Amino acid sequence: MDCRKYRVLIEVHLESGLPKVPLLELEHHLNVCLCCRRYRDELSRLEEALQDCPQVRAPHGFTEALLKKLPKNYAKAMPRYSYLSPRIRVVGAVAALVLLLGSPLYILVESPRPIVESSDLNAQFTIIDSTIIVPEGAIISGDIRVYHGHLKILGTVDGNVHLVSSGYTLESSGTVAGSVDVVKSSWLERLKFGIDQIRQDAKSYVRGAWK
Amino acid sequence: MEFTARALIKRAKQGDTHAFAELVETYKDKIYSFLYRMTGNREDAYDLAQEVFLRVYNNLHAFDETMRFSPWIYRIAQNLAVDHLRKRRNLLYLDEPTGDDGVMSWQVESSEPGPEAVVEFEDFRGSVAEALNQLSPMYKAVMLLRFVQELPYEDIARTLDLPLTTVKTRLYRAREALRKNLIKQGYFEASQGGTKIGLS
């Protein structure tokens, strides 16, 4: 008779109960083996004593003392987003969006800075505020495109002049070989421009930072 | 219990102080009791239990509501208790040797060893509590969670972050350590010892 096997059965039985067949086998063994019976009795006494360990109650005023230790503004201690009402969250999102788009949008309202483009890479202009001047005696061999400014032609433009949201003055000394067309830019174009300007600003800023 | 806890946590997460207070009320005795048995000292148990609930409060947002609450809170309690005992042990028993089978010989709120052969249940229970007190925190925690807090094995495993088999092994070893201690105190007969298996 192997007691080792029955010791294991006793432990299993005390922990979770045994199915009928091994239980009968164990009981049969316990009737015969005094050592195993004592072992069983000891273990069950031990478990009984352990389970009987009285629960100690927390001292009076435990919860009150604890609540006093919590940060005063309960909501503030919670993660920031969870106590926000959905309405505030929507308002916040809209505010963020406005800030994000705000810089290009102002171009719609404010007059943007003037830009001049020319197909003549050697073209030289004099720029005073928003007035772009083709100096007297200068020859621009190509088209000129001006956005949001005023073109003052003192020299020669050997090409067309496109004016987008811009005006122009042709002085007596100035000549334009091609045509002059004036386009009023739509808000979408202005917006596109604004974004483009910001992108370029950002690029040059990054480049500057690299240097 | 778990269901209530979950509902309370949900409300507490939304900033409901009353829900949190109710959660504390529900668990304070269990946690205090566990910590008292772990540390053997009421003051330490009180401070640690307060700390447990503060941590619960501060980490409520991180608690996954699909998980059970008991293993989570007991885990916080167990970690704090073990840390505390380690610190205290380093403080008081710096060069105290550790027993061979993992049973440390330090005592908390030590009392005289139990009576020799008087087998009266009250005394016996006192001796069991004392023997439990002398177990290493590792074994003590597993015994307390099983018998005093009556957690299922799965929850104990989750609390201690151990595989189920390790929990069972620890329970077995802890029980054997208790038995040895009780044999030493004369409550159990030496011939019944787990190491010496009687043949019949």
mmCIF file of C-alpha atoms in Angstrom:
data_model
loop_
_atom_site.group_PDB
_atom_site.id
_atom_site.type_symbol
_atom_site.label_atom_id
_atom_site.label_comp_id
_atom_site.label_asym_id
_atom_site.label_seq_id
_atom_site.Cartn_x
_atom_site.Cartn_y
_atom_site.Cartn_z
ATOM 1 C CA MET A 1 0.000 0.000 0.000
ATOM 2 C CA ASP A 2 1.530 3.285 -1.082
ATOM 3 C CA CYS A 3 0.732 6.032 1.394
ATOM 4 C CA ARG A 4 2.342 8.624 -0.820
ATOM 5 C CA LYS A 5 -0.484 8.256 -3.304
ATOM 6 C CA TYR A 6 -3.108 8.648 -0.583
ATOM 7 C CA ARG A 7 -1.424 11.705 0.862
ATOM 8 C CA VAL A 8 -1.853 13.377 -2.500
ATOM 9 C CA LEU A 9 -5.480 12.261 -2.620
ATOM 10 C CA ILE A 10 -6.058 13.702 0.854
ATOM 11 C CA GLU A 11 -4.665 17.063 -0.228
ATOM 12 C CA VAL A 12 -6.716 17.136 -3.387
ATOM 13 C CA HIS A 13 -9.801 16.141 -1.449
ATOM 14 C CA LEU A 14 -9.345 18.916 1.076
ATOM 15 C CA GLU A 15 -8.749 21.478 -1.624
ATOM 16 C CA SER A 16 -11.395 20.704 -4.146
ATOM 17 C CA GLY A 17 -13.112 17.454 -3.288
ATOM 18 C CA LEU A 18 -12.640 14.072 -4.937
ATOM 19 C CA PRO A 19 -14.905 12.244 -7.352
ATOM 20 C CA LYS A 20 -16.762 9.268 -5.940
ATOM 21 C CA VAL A 21 -14.450 6.428 -6.982
ATOM 22 C CA PRO A 22 -11.128 7.755 -5.706
ATOM 23 C CA LEU A 23 -12.938 9.029 -2.628
ATOM 24 C CA LEU A 24 -14.191 5.547 -1.795
ATOM 25 C CA GLU A 25 -10.719 4.195 -2.378
ATOM 26 C CA LEU A 26 -9.274 6.832 -0.073
ATOM 27 C CA GLU A 27 -11.828 6.146 2.634
ATOM 28 C CA HIS A 28 -11.039 2.489 2.429
ATOM 29 C CA HIS A 29 -7.362 3.264 2.888
ATOM 30 C CA LEU A 30 -8.035 5.618 5.772
ATOM 31 C CA ASN A 31 -9.932 2.880 7.563
ATOM 32 C CA VAL A 32 -6.830 0.771 7.472
ATOM 33 C CA CYS A 33 -3.962 3.244 7.693
ATOM 34 C CA LEU A 34 -3.715 5.130 10.940
ATOM 35 C CA CYS A 35 -0.863 7.346 9.719
ATOM 36 C CA CYS A 36 -2.809 8.648 6.762
ATOM 37 C CA ARG A 37 -5.875 9.165 8.897
ATOM 38 C CA ARG A 38 -3.868 11.297 11.279
ATOM 39 C CA TYR A 39 -2.435 13.173 8.364
ATOM 40 C CA ARG A 40 -5.924 13.862 7.067
ATOM 41 C CA ASP A 41 -7.132 14.963 10.513
ATOM 42 C CA GLU A 42 -4.186 17.262 10.989
ATOM 43 C CA LEU A 43 -4.593 18.896 7.638
ATOM 44 C CA SER A 44 -8.284 19.474 8.110
ATOM 45 C CA ARG A 45 -7.690 20.894 11.574
ATOM 46 C CA LEU A 46 -5.046 23.163 10.163
ATOM 47 C CA GLU A 47 -7.317 24.390 7.399
ATOM 48 C CA GLU A 48 -10.154 24.861 9.812
ATOM 49 C CA ALA A 49 -7.948 26.964 12.057
ATOM 50 C CA LEU A 50 -6.715 28.983 9.090
ATOM 51 C CA GLN A 51 -10.209 29.639 7.827
ATOM 52 C CA ASP A 52 -11.212 30.562 11.330
ATOM 53 C CA CYS A 53 -8.639 33.330 11.499
ATOM 54 C CA PRO A 54 -10.985 36.166 12.337
ATOM 55 C CA GLN A 55 -11.224 39.008 9.842
ATOM 56 C CA VAL A 56 -9.797 42.062 11.502
ATOM 57 C CA ARG A 57 -11.934 45.118 10.966
ATOM 58 C CA ALA A 58 -10.370 48.342 9.783
ATOM 59 C CA PRO A 59 -10.353 50.967 12.541
ATOM 60 C CA HIS A 60 -13.242 53.359 12.842
ATOM 61 C CA GLY A 61 -12.961 56.419 10.622
ATOM 62 C CA PHE A 62 -10.737 54.669 8.092
ATOM 63 C CA THR A 63 -12.673 55.865 5.054
ATOM 64 C CA GLU A 64 -13.049 59.428 6.328
ATOM 65 C CA ALA A 65 -9.315 59.674 6.976
ATOM 66 C CA LEU A 66 -8.641 58.388 3.508
ATOM 67 C CA LEU A 67 -11.029 60.769 1.778
ATOM 68 C CA LYS A 68 -9.287 63.659 3.492
ATOM 69 C CA LYS A 69 -6.043 62.626 1.853
ATOM 70 C CA LEU A 70 -7.506 62.743 -1.616
ATOM 71 C CA PRO A 71 -6.817 65.821 -3.698
ATOM 72 C CA LYS A 72 -9.402 68.483 -2.825
ATOM 73 C CA ASN A 73 -10.876 68.807 -6.232
ATOM 74 C CA TYR A 74 -11.815 65.253 -6.982
ATOM 75 C CA ALA A 75 -12.299 65.891 -10.661
ATOM 76 C CA LYS A 76 -8.846 67.361 -11.025
ATOM 77 C CA ALA A 77 -7.239 64.164 -9.890
ATOM 78 C CA MET A 78 -8.956 62.219 -12.612
ATOM 79 C CA PRO A 79 -7.361 62.057 -16.041
ATOM 80 C CA ARG A 80 -7.995 65.297 -17.849
ATOM 81 C CA TYR A 81 -10.195 64.081 -20.616
ATOM 82 C CA SER A 82 -12.575 61.886 -18.679
ATOM 83 C CA TYR A 83 -14.310 64.592 -16.711
ATOM 84 C CA LEU A 84 -14.856 66.867 -19.702
ATOM 85 C CA SER A 85 -18.396 66.926 -20.965
ATOM 86 C CA PRO A 86 -18.787 65.977 -24.628
ATOM 87 C CA ARG A 87 -19.835 69.549 -25.412
ATOM 88 C CA ILE A 88 -16.591 70.957 -24.050
ATOM 89 C CA ARG A 89 -14.686 68.380 -26.031
ATOM 90 C CA VAL A 90 -16.405 69.467 -29.258
ATOM 91 C CA VAL A 91 -15.714 73.124 -28.511
ATOM 92 C CA GLY A 92 -12.076 72.249 -27.843
ATOM 93 C CA ALA A 93 -11.781 70.370 -31.115
ATOM 94 C CA VAL A 94 -13.283 73.267 -33.053
ATOM 95 C CA ALA A 95 -10.934 75.720 -31.333
ATOM 96 C CA ALA A 96 -7.969 73.533 -32.234
ATOM 97 C CA LEU A 97 -9.141 73.343 -35.841
ATOM 98 C CA VAL A 98 -9.568 77.104 -36.051
ATOM 99 C CA LEU A 99 -6.087 77.629 -34.669
ATOM 100 C CA LEU A 100 -4.709 75.146 -37.149
ATOM 101 C CA LEU A 101 -6.400 76.706 -40.143
ATOM 102 C CA GLY A 102 -6.354 80.188 -38.715
ATOM 103 C CA SER A 103 -3.094 81.286 -40.256
ATOM 104 C CA PRO A 104 -4.083 80.545 -43.864
ATOM 105 C CA LEU A 105 -7.578 81.896 -43.203
ATOM 106 C CA TYR A 106 -6.398 85.345 -42.229
ATOM 107 C CA ILE A 107 -5.260 85.799 -45.795
ATOM 108 C CA LEU A 108 -8.920 85.901 -46.769
ATOM 109 C CA VAL A 109 -9.422 88.809 -44.453
ATOM 110 C CA GLU A 110 -6.092 90.577 -44.341
ATOM 111 C CA SER A 111 -4.358 91.599 -47.476
ATOM 112 C CA PRO A 112 -1.505 89.185 -48.026
ATOM 113 C CA ARG A 113 1.980 90.249 -48.870
ATOM 114 C CA PRO A 114 2.728 90.862 -52.523
ATOM 115 C CA ILE A 115 4.437 88.321 -54.665
ATOM 116 C CA VAL A 116 6.040 88.752 -58.019
ATOM 117 C CA GLU A 117 7.002 85.985 -60.381
ATOM 118 C CA SER A 118 8.783 86.219 -63.643
ATOM 119 C CA SER A 119 9.845 83.789 -66.326
ATOM 120 C CA ASP A 120 12.973 85.927 -66.701
ATOM 121 C CA LEU A 121 15.331 84.508 -64.127
ATOM 122 C CA ASN A 122 17.543 87.612 -64.260
ATOM 123 C CA ALA A 123 14.651 89.982 -63.679
ATOM 124 C CA GLN A 124 15.353 92.700 -61.112
ATOM 125 C CA PHE A 125 12.569 94.508 -59.351
ATOM 126 C CA THR A 126 12.481 97.237 -56.763
ATOM 127 C CA ILE A 127 9.940 96.493 -54.108
ATOM 128 C CA ILE A 128 8.658 99.245 -51.844
ATOM 129 C CA ASP A 129 5.941 98.045 -49.494
ATOM 130 C CA SER A 130 3.387 96.421 -51.761
ATOM 131 C CA THR A 131 4.537 98.224 -54.858
ATOM 132 C CA ILE A 132 6.681 96.299 -57.274
ATOM 133 C CA ILE A 133 8.652 98.494 -59.587
ATOM 134 C CA VAL A 134 10.218 97.547 -62.878
ATOM 135 C CA PRO A 135 13.025 100.119 -62.782
ATOM 136 C CA GLU A 136 13.627 102.564 -65.534
ATOM 137 C CA GLY A 137 15.947 101.124 -68.190
ATOM 138 C CA ALA A 138 15.412 97.508 -67.037
ATOM 139 C CA ILE A 139 14.257 94.958 -69.571
ATOM 140 C CA ILE A 140 12.325 91.952 -68.369
ATOM 141 C CA SER A 141 12.485 89.380 -71.110
ATOM 142 C CA GLY A 142 9.526 87.256 -70.132
ATOM 143 C CA ASP A 143 6.134 87.314 -68.435
ATOM 144 C CA ILE A 144 5.456 88.887 -65.069
ATOM 145 C CA ARG A 145 2.866 87.656 -62.644
ATOM 146 C CA VAL A 146 1.968 89.781 -59.625
ATOM 147 C CA TYR A 147 -0.207 88.732 -56.744
ATOM 148 C CA HIS A 148 -1.747 91.106 -54.245
ATOM 149 C CA GLY A 149 0.402 94.045 -55.069
ATOM 150 C CA HIS A 150 0.751 97.015 -57.349
ATOM 151 C CA LEU A 151 2.991 96.899 -60.365
ATOM 152 C CA LYS A 152 4.639 100.086 -61.463
ATOM 153 C CA ILE A 153 6.288 99.775 -64.836
ATOM 154 C CA LEU A 154 9.116 102.223 -65.551
ATOM 155 C CA GLY A 155 11.201 99.917 -67.733
ATOM 156 C CA THR A 156 10.401 97.435 -70.501
ATOM 157 C CA VAL A 157 8.469 94.214 -70.141
ATOM 158 C CA ASP A 158 9.145 91.980 -73.087
ATOM 159 C CA GLY A 159 6.217 89.677 -72.404
ATOM 160 C CA ASN A 160 2.774 89.534 -70.836
ATOM 161 C CA VAL A 161 1.709 90.921 -67.480
ATOM 162 C CA HIS A 162 -0.719 88.981 -65.331
ATOM 163 C CA LEU A 163 -2.120 90.747 -62.334
ATOM 164 C CA VAL A 164 -3.859 88.691 -59.719
ATOM 165 C CA SER A 165 -5.741 90.886 -57.241
ATOM 166 C CA SER A 166 -3.330 93.561 -58.183
ATOM 167 C CA GLY A 167 -3.300 96.915 -59.919
ATOM 168 C CA TYR A 168 -0.719 98.487 -62.149
ATOM 169 C CA THR A 169 0.591 101.793 -63.383
ATOM 170 C CA LEU A 170 2.305 102.165 -66.704
ATOM 171 C CA GLU A 171 4.616 105.160 -66.560
ATOM 172 C CA SER A 172 5.520 107.114 -69.656
ATOM 173 C CA SER A 173 8.947 105.475 -69.796
ATOM 174 C CA GLY A 174 7.527 101.976 -69.455
ATOM 175 C CA THR A 175 6.438 99.604 -72.169
ATOM 176 C CA VAL A 176 4.712 96.240 -72.184
ATOM 177 C CA ALA A 177 5.261 94.146 -75.287
ATOM 178 C CA GLY A 178 2.517 91.652 -74.591
ATOM 179 C CA SER A 179 -0.891 91.925 -73.017
ATOM 180 C CA VAL A 180 -1.894 92.965 -69.513
ATOM 181 C CA ASP A 181 -4.639 90.980 -67.857
ATOM 182 C CA VAL A 182 -6.153 91.576 -64.452
ATOM 183 C CA VAL A 183 -7.626 88.665 -62.521
ATOM 184 C CA LYS A 184 -9.446 88.954 -59.228
ATOM 185 C CA SER A 185 -8.476 85.880 -57.284
ATOM 186 C CA SER A 186 -11.181 83.778 -55.723
ATOM 187 C CA TRP A 187 -11.081 83.073 -51.963
ATOM 188 C CA LEU A 188 -9.932 79.550 -52.752
ATOM 189 C CA GLU A 189 -6.936 80.826 -54.666
ATOM 190 C CA ARG A 190 -6.140 83.236 -51.875
ATOM 191 C CA LEU A 191 -6.345 80.425 -49.414
ATOM 192 C CA LYS A 192 -4.082 78.308 -51.573
ATOM 193 C CA PHE A 193 -1.678 81.169 -51.662
ATOM 194 C CA GLY A 194 -1.750 81.647 -47.958
ATOM 195 C CA ILE A 195 -0.968 77.997 -47.364
ATOM 196 C CA ASP A 196 1.804 78.154 -49.917
ATOM 197 C CA GLN A 197 3.323 81.160 -48.238
ATOM 198 C CA ILE A 198 3.206 79.494 -44.868
ATOM 199 C CA ARG A 199 4.817 76.415 -46.294
ATOM 200 C CA GLN A 200 7.608 78.475 -47.784
ATOM 201 C CA ASP A 201 8.045 80.391 -44.556
ATOM 202 C CA ALA A 202 8.267 77.142 -42.687
ATOM 203 C CA LYS A 203 10.772 75.772 -45.170
ATOM 204 C CA SER A 204 13.024 78.763 -44.912
ATOM 205 C CA TYR A 205 12.672 78.699 -41.159
ATOM 206 C CA VAL A 206 13.731 75.070 -41.054
ATOM 207 C CA ARG A 207 16.589 75.779 -43.398
ATOM 208 C CA GLY A 208 17.665 78.661 -41.194
ATOM 209 C CA ALA A 209 17.512 76.457 -38.179
ATOM 210 C CA TRP A 210 19.693 73.869 -39.910
ATOM 211 C CA LYS A 211 22.315 76.437 -40.622
ATOM 212 C CA MET B 1 -19.181 41.701 -4.998
ATOM 213 C CA GLU B 2 -17.259 41.925 -8.244
ATOM 214 C CA PHE B 3 -20.323 43.242 -9.991
ATOM 215 C CA THR B 4 -20.825 45.941 -7.377
ATOM 216 C CA ALA B 5 -17.141 46.819 -7.488
ATOM 217 C CA ARG B 6 -17.272 47.224 -11.229
ATOM 218 C CA ALA B 7 -20.260 49.550 -11.078
ATOM 219 C CA LEU B 8 -18.610 51.577 -8.312
ATOM 220 C CA ILE B 9 -15.364 51.871 -10.235
ATOM 221 C CA LYS B 10 -17.199 53.060 -13.287
ATOM 222 C CA ARG B 11 -18.835 55.812 -11.275
ATOM 223 C CA ALA B 12 -15.645 56.652 -9.388
ATOM 224 C CA LYS B 13 -13.816 57.014 -12.675
ATOM 225 C CA GLN B 14 -16.308 59.663 -13.665
ATOM 226 C CA GLY B 15 -15.449 61.612 -10.548
ATOM 227 C CA ASP B 16 -18.107 60.305 -8.173
ATOM 228 C CA THR B 17 -16.564 60.625 -4.689
ATOM 229 C CA HIS B 18 -19.397 58.731 -3.066
ATOM 230 C CA ALA B 19 -18.823 55.773 -5.332
ATOM 231 C CA PHE B 20 -15.150 55.743 -4.394
ATOM 232 C CA ALA B 21 -16.005 55.992 -0.699
ATOM 233 C CA GLU B 22 -18.372 53.064 -1.116
ATOM 234 C CA LEU B 23 -15.641 51.082 -2.825
ATOM 235 C CA VAL B 24 -13.359 51.775 0.143
ATOM 236 C CA GLU B 25 -16.104 50.736 2.560
ATOM 237 C CA THR B 26 -16.571 47.470 0.691
ATOM 238 C CA TYR B 27 -12.915 46.497 0.668
ATOM 239 C CA LYS B 28 -11.350 48.200 3.680
ATOM 240 C CA ASP B 29 -11.817 45.300 6.128
ATOM 241 C CA LYS B 30 -10.485 42.729 3.704
ATOM 242 C CA ILE B 31 -7.463 44.811 2.810
ATOM 243 C CA TYR B 32 -6.767 45.904 6.356
ATOM 244 C CA SER B 33 -7.118 42.343 7.575
ATOM 245 C CA PHE B 34 -4.787 41.028 4.891
ATOM 246 C CA LEU B 35 -2.200 43.672 5.677
ATOM 247 C CA TYR B 36 -2.539 43.127 9.398
ATOM 248 C CA ARG B 37 -1.805 39.438 8.944
ATOM 249 C CA MET B 38 1.044 40.197 6.556
ATOM 250 C CA THR B 39 2.737 42.716 8.827
ATOM 251 C CA GLY B 40 1.482 41.531 12.220
ATOM 252 C CA ASN B 41 1.148 45.131 13.266
ATOM 253 C CA ARG B 42 -1.979 47.293 13.387
ATOM 254 C CA GLU B 43 -0.277 50.620 12.761
ATOM 255 C CA ASP B 44 1.597 49.359 9.746
ATOM 256 C CA ALA B 45 -1.557 47.709 8.457
ATOM 257 C CA TYR B 46 -3.466 50.961 8.809
ATOM 258 C CA ASP B 47 -0.844 53.044 6.998
ATOM 259 C CA LEU B 48 -0.408 50.480 4.253
ATOM 260 C CA ALA B 49 -4.157 50.073 3.778
ATOM 261 C CA GLN B 50 -4.535 53.823 3.392
ATOM 262 C CA GLU B 51 -1.729 53.768 0.859
ATOM 263 C CA VAL B 52 -3.401 50.898 -1.019
ATOM 264 C CA PHE B 53 -6.605 52.897 -1.450
ATOM 265 C CA LEU B 54 -4.720 56.029 -2.424
ATOM 266 C CA ARG B 55 -3.004 54.026 -5.130
ATOM 267 C CA VAL B 56 -6.291 52.562 -6.231
ATOM 268 C CA TYR B 57 -7.657 56.076 -6.446
ATOM 269 C CA ASN B 58 -4.700 57.408 -8.390
ATOM 270 C CA ASN B 59 -4.737 54.501 -10.808
ATOM 271 C CA LEU B 60 -8.466 54.097 -11.280
ATOM 272 C CA HIS B 61 -8.203 55.382 -14.819
ATOM 273 C CA ALA B 62 -5.715 52.619 -15.605
ATOM 274 C CA PHE B 63 -7.944 49.867 -14.261
ATOM 275 C CA ASP B 64 -9.362 47.692 -16.993
ATOM 276 C CA GLU B 65 -13.025 47.215 -16.192
ATOM 277 C CA THR B 66 -13.133 43.903 -17.968
ATOM 278 C CA MET B 67 -10.768 42.491 -15.328
ATOM 279 C CA ARG B 68 -11.703 41.410 -11.832
ATOM 280 C CA PHE B 69 -11.126 43.981 -9.130
ATOM 281 C CA SER B 70 -10.044 41.715 -6.242
ATOM 282 C CA PRO B 71 -6.803 40.475 -7.800
ATOM 283 C CA TRP B 72 -5.949 44.036 -8.709
ATOM 284 C CA ILE B 73 -6.418 45.522 -5.265
ATOM 285 C CA TYR B 74 -4.836 42.551 -3.480
ATOM 286 C CA ARG B 75 -1.891 42.840 -5.786
ATOM 287 C CA ILE B 76 -1.345 46.447 -4.757
ATOM 288 C CA ALA B 77 -1.699 45.413 -1.113
ATOM 289 C CA GLN B 78 0.635 42.456 -1.503
ATOM 290 C CA ASN B 79 3.325 44.514 -3.240
ATOM 291 C CA LEU B 80 3.166 47.219 -0.602
ATOM 292 C CA ALA B 81 3.309 44.652 2.189
ATOM 293 C CA VAL B 82 6.281 42.833 0.709
ATOM 294 C CA ASP B 83 8.134 46.105 0.183
ATOM 295 C CA HIS B 84 7.348 47.157 3.697
ATOM 296 C CA LEU B 85 8.485 43.857 5.183
ATOM 297 C CA ARG B 86 11.664 43.936 3.155
ATOM 298 C CA LYS B 87 12.487 47.402 4.412
ATOM 299 C CA ARG B 88 11.687 46.486 7.965
ATOM 300 C CA ARG B 89 13.649 43.291 7.740
ATOM 301 C CA ASN B 90 16.667 45.109 6.395
ATOM 302 C CA LEU B 91 16.280 47.538 9.238
ATOM 303 C CA LEU B 92 15.908 45.111 12.084
ATOM 304 C CA TYR B 93 17.243 41.783 11.005
ATOM 305 C CA LEU B 94 20.053 42.681 8.703
ATOM 306 C CA ASP B 95 22.057 39.557 9.365
ATOM 307 C CA GLU B 96 19.308 37.227 10.417
ATOM 308 C CA PRO B 97 19.782 33.920 8.614
ATOM 309 C CA THR B 98 16.970 32.603 6.468
ATOM 310 C CA GLY B 99 15.516 29.192 7.213
ATOM 311 C CA ASP B 100 16.308 26.355 4.837
ATOM 312 C CA ASP B 101 12.876 25.807 3.325
ATOM 313 C CA GLY B 102 12.209 29.456 2.796
ATOM 314 C CA VAL B 103 10.738 29.975 6.251
ATOM 315 C CA MET B 104 12.364 33.022 7.728
ATOM 316 C CA SER B 105 13.025 32.996 11.381
ATOM 317 C CA TRP B 106 11.976 36.585 12.028
ATOM 318 C CA GLN B 107 9.066 37.194 14.251
ATOM 319 C CA VAL B 108 6.576 39.968 14.305
ATOM 320 C CA GLU B 109 4.953 41.063 17.550
ATOM 321 C CA SER B 110 6.560 37.997 18.984
ATOM 322 C CA SER B 111 4.872 36.108 21.755
ATOM 323 C CA GLU B 112 6.124 33.111 23.695
ATOM 324 C CA PRO B 113 5.864 29.804 21.827
ATOM 325 C CA GLY B 114 2.510 28.111 22.218
ATOM 326 C CA PRO B 115 1.662 25.774 25.068
ATOM 327 C CA GLU B 116 3.209 22.345 24.907
ATOM 328 C CA ALA B 117 0.532 19.738 24.695
ATOM 329 C CA VAL B 118 -2.715 21.450 25.565
ATOM 330 C CA VAL B 119 -4.828 20.724 22.573
ATOM 331 C CA GLU B 120 -7.464 23.303 22.967
ATOM 332 C CA PHE B 121 -8.786 24.870 19.834
ATOM 333 C CA GLU B 122 -8.244 28.461 20.901
ATOM 334 C CA ASP B 123 -4.627 27.758 21.677
ATOM 335 C CA PHE B 124 -4.275 25.745 18.548
ATOM 336 C CA ARG B 125 -5.699 28.527 16.470
ATOM 337 C CA GLY B 126 -3.368 30.997 18.144
ATOM 338 C CA SER B 127 -0.438 28.761 17.353
ATOM 339 C CA VAL B 128 -1.511 28.402 13.752
ATOM 340 C CA ALA B 129 -1.756 32.181 13.476
ATOM 341 C CA GLU B 130 1.669 32.470 15.033
ATOM 342 C CA ALA B 131 3.103 29.836 12.704
ATOM 343 C CA LEU B 132 1.529 31.648 9.791
ATOM 344 C CA ASN B 133 3.117 34.822 11.024
ATOM 345 C CA GLN B 134 6.510 33.209 10.845
ATOM 346 C CA LEU B 135 6.216 32.179 7.226
ATOM 347 C CA SER B 136 8.140 34.142 4.646
ATOM 348 C CA PRO B 137 5.984 36.826 2.976
ATOM 349 C CA MET B 138 5.940 34.770 -0.218
ATOM 350 C CA TYR B 139 4.232 31.822 1.500
ATOM 351 C CA LYS B 140 2.249 33.914 3.923
ATOM 352 C CA ALA B 141 0.585 35.880 1.141
ATOM 353 C CA VAL B 142 -0.512 32.760 -0.683
ATOM 354 C CA MET B 143 -1.939 31.211 2.500
ATOM 355 C CA LEU B 144 -3.777 34.372 3.508
ATOM 356 C CA LEU B 145 -5.273 34.865 0.085
ATOM 357 C CA ARG B 146 -6.426 31.261 0.020
ATOM 358 C CA PHE B 147 -7.714 30.680 3.530
ATOM 359 C CA VAL B 148 -8.417 34.042 5.077
ATOM 360 C CA GLN B 149 -9.473 36.056 2.030
ATOM 361 C CA GLU B 150 -10.856 32.939 0.348
ATOM 362 C CA LEU B 151 -9.868 33.892 -3.170
ATOM 363 C CA PRO B 152 -10.116 31.240 -5.869
ATOM 364 C CA TYR B 153 -6.807 29.866 -7.175
ATOM 365 C CA GLU B 154 -7.121 31.800 -10.413
ATOM 366 C CA ASP B 155 -7.426 35.082 -8.544
ATOM 367 C CA ILE B 156 -4.455 34.245 -6.357
ATOM 368 C CA ALA B 157 -2.420 33.498 -9.459
ATOM 369 C CA ARG B 158 -3.463 36.815 -10.945
ATOM 370 C CA THR B 159 -2.804 38.687 -7.714
ATOM 371 C CA LEU B 160 0.691 37.320 -7.365
ATOM 372 C CA ASP B 161 1.316 37.184 -11.105
ATOM 373 C CA LEU B 162 2.295 33.543 -10.878
ATOM 374 C CA PRO B 163 1.312 30.466 -12.858
ATOM 375 C CA LEU B 164 -1.442 28.398 -11.278
ATOM 376 C CA THR B 165 0.925 25.483 -10.687
ATOM 377 C CA THR B 166 3.317 27.707 -8.753
ATOM 378 C CA VAL B 167 0.455 28.904 -6.578
ATOM 379 C CA LYS B 168 -0.458 25.318 -5.788
ATOM 380 C CA THR B 169 3.137 24.396 -5.074
ATOM 381 C CA ARG B 170 3.508 27.359 -2.760
ATOM 382 C CA LEU B 171 0.328 26.477 -0.952
ATOM 383 C CA TYR B 172 1.580 22.957 -0.475
ATOM 384 C CA ARG B 173 4.968 24.096 0.789
ATOM 385 C CA ALA B 174 3.452 26.705 3.056
ATOM 386 C CA ARG B 175 1.169 24.102 4.558
ATOM 387 C CA GLU B 176 4.063 21.768 5.083
ATOM 388 C CA ALA B 177 6.000 24.556 6.790
ATOM 389 C CA LEU B 178 3.038 25.184 9.073
ATOM 390 C CA ARG B 179 2.774 21.502 9.856
ATOM 391 C CA LYS B 180 6.452 21.340 10.739
ATOM 392 C CA ASN B 181 6.066 24.315 12.998
ATOM 393 C CA LEU B 182 3.067 22.753 14.693
ATOM 394 C CA ILE B 183 4.894 19.464 15.104
ATOM 395 C CA LYS B 184 7.672 21.411 16.807
ATOM 396 C CA GLN B 185 5.105 22.922 19.109
ATOM 397 C CA GLY B 186 3.690 19.519 19.884
ATOM 398 C CA TYR B 187 0.328 19.851 18.243
ATOM 399 C CA PHE B 188 1.022 17.296 15.569
ATOM 400 C CA GLU B 189 2.953 14.088 15.827
ATOM 401 C CA ALA B 190 6.382 14.028 14.275
ATOM 402 C CA SER B 191 5.874 10.598 12.735
ATOM 403 C CA GLN B 192 3.157 12.049 10.530
ATOM 404 C CA GLY B 193 5.561 14.479 8.912
ATOM 405 C CA GLY B 194 5.366 14.964 5.188
ATOM 406 C CA THR B 195 8.971 13.910 4.829
ATOM 407 C CA LYS B 196 8.490 10.707 6.752
ATOM 408 C CA ILE B 197 5.677 8.848 5.201
ATOM 409 C CA GLY B 198 4.526 5.985 7.343
ATOM 410 C CA LEU B 199 4.087 2.674 5.637
ATOM 411 C CA SER B 200 1.419 0.339 6.717
#
